[in-house]
mmCIF file of C-alpha atoms in Angstrom:
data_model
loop_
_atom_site.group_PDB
_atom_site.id
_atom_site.type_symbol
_atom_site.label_atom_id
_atom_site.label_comp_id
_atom_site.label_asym_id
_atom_site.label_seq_id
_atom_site.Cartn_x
_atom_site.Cartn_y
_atom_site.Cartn_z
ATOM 1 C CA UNK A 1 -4.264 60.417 -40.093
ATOM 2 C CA UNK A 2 -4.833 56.853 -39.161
ATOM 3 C CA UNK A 3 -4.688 55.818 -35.128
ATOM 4 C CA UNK A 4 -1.916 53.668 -35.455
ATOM 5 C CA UNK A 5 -2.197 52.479 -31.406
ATOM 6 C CA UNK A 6 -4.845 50.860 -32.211
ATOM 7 C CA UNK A 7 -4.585 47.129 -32.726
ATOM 8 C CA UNK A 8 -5.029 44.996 -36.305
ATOM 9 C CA UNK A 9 -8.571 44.155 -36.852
ATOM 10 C CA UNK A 10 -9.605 46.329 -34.446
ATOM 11 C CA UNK A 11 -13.124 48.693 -36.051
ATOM 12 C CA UNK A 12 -12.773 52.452 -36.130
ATOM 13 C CA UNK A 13 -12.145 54.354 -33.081
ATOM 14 C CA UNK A 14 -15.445 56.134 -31.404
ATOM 15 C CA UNK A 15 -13.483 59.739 -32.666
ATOM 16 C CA UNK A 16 -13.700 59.212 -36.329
ATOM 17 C CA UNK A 17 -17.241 58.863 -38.683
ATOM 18 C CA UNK A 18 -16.867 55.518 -40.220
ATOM 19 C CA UNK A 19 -19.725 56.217 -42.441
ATOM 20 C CA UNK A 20 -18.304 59.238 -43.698
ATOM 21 C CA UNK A 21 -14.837 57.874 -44.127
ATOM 22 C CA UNK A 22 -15.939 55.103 -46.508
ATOM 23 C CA UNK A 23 -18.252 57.492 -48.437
ATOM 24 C CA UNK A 24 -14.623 59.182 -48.823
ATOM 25 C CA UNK A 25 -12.877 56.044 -49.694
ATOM 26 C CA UNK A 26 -15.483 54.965 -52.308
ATOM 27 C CA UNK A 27 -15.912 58.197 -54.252
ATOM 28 C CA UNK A 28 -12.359 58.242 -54.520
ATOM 29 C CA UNK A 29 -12.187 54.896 -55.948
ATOM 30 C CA UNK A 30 -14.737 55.897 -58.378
ATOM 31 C CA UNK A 31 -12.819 58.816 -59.650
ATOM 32 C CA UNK A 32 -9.817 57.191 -60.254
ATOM 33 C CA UNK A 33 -11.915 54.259 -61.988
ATOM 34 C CA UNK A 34 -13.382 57.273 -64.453
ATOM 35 C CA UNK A 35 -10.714 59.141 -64.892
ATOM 36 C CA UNK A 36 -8.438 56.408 -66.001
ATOM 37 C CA UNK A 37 -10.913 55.771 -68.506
ATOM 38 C CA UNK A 38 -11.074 59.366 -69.770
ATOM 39 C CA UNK A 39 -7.559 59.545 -69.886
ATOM 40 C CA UNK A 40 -7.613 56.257 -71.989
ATOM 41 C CA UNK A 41 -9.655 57.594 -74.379
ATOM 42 C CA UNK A 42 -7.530 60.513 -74.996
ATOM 43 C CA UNK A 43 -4.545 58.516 -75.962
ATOM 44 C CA UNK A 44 -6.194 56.386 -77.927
ATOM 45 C CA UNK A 45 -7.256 59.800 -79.445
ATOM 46 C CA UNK A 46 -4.083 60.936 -80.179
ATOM 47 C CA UNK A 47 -3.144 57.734 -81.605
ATOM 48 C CA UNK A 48 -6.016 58.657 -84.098
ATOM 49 C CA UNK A 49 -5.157 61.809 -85.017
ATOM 50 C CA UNK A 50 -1.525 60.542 -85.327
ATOM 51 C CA UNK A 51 -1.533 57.530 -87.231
ATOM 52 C CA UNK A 52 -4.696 57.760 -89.140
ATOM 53 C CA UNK A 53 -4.385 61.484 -89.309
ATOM 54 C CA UNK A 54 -8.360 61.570 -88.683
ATOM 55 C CA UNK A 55 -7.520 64.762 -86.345
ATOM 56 C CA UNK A 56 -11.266 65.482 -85.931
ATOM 57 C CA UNK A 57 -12.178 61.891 -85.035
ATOM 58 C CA UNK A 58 -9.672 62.461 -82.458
ATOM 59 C CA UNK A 59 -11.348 65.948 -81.090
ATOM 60 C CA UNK A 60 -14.746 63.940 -81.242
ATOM 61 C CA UNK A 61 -13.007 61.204 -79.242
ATOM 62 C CA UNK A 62 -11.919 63.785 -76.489
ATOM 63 C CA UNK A 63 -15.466 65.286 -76.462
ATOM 64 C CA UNK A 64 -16.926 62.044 -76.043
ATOM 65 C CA UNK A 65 -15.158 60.871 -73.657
ATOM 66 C CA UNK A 66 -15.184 63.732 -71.503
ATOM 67 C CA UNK A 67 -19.274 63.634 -72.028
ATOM 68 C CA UNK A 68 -18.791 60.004 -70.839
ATOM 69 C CA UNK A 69 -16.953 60.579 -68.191
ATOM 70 C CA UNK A 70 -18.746 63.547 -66.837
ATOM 71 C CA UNK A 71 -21.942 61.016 -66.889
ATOM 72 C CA UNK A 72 -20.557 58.394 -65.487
ATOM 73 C CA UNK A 73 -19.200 60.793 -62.569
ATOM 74 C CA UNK A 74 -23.196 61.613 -62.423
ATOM 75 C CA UNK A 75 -24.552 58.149 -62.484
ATOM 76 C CA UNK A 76 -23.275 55.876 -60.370
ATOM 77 C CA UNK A 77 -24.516 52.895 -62.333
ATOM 78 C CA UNK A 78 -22.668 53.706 -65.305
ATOM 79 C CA UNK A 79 -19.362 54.680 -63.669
ATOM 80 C CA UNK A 80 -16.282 53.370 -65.717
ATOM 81 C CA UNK A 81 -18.595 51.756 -68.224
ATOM 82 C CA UNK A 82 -19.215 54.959 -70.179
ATOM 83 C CA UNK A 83 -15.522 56.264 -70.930
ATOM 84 C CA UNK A 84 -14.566 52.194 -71.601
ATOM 85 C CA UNK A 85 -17.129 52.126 -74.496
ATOM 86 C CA UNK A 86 -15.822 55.191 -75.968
ATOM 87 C CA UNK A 87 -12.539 53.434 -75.857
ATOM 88 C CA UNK A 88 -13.667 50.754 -77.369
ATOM 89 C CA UNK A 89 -15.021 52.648 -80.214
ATOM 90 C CA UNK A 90 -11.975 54.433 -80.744
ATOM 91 C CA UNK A 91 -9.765 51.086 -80.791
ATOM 92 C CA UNK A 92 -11.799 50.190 -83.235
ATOM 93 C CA UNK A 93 -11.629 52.962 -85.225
ATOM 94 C CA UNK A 94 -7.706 52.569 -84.866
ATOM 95 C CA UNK A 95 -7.452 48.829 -85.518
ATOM 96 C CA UNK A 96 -9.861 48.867 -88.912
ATOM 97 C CA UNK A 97 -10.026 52.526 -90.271
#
């Protein structure tokens, strides 16, 4: 838990790892980042299969976008940008199919 006698503005206490901490912070932020873009993908998968009834579209969506995801977990360059272009794709399948 956070010191909270500590004062505002104040840099991290000699007790806790600083380095460690915003290792922590920032692979969290990057999995959040990801997996809001995986999850993206599968509604706009559903939405697919359910208005264009193009059910296996839809499975290849999911697949994709968990591939995506799963390299963009892997590569930290590519983060978010993988599942997002997958989305794309599949927006576009759903706006013009």
């Amino acid at each position: 838990m956070a010191d909270t006698k500590t004062l505002s503005g104040v840099r991290y206490s000699p007790a806790m790892d600083e380095k460690t901490h915003e290792q922590t912070y920032r692979g969290f932020v990057r999995f959040v980042e990801i997996a809001t873009g995986v999850v993206i993908c599968w509604v706009l998968a559903l939405a697919v299969g359910g208005i264009r009834e193009a059910w296996l579209t839809a499975i290849l969506g999911v697949v994709l976008s968990s591939v995506a995801g799963a390299a963009g977990a892997l590569a930290p360059g590519i983060g978010w940008k993988a599942p997002a272009a997958v989305a794309v794709l599949l927006a576009l399948y759903l706006a013009f199919a």
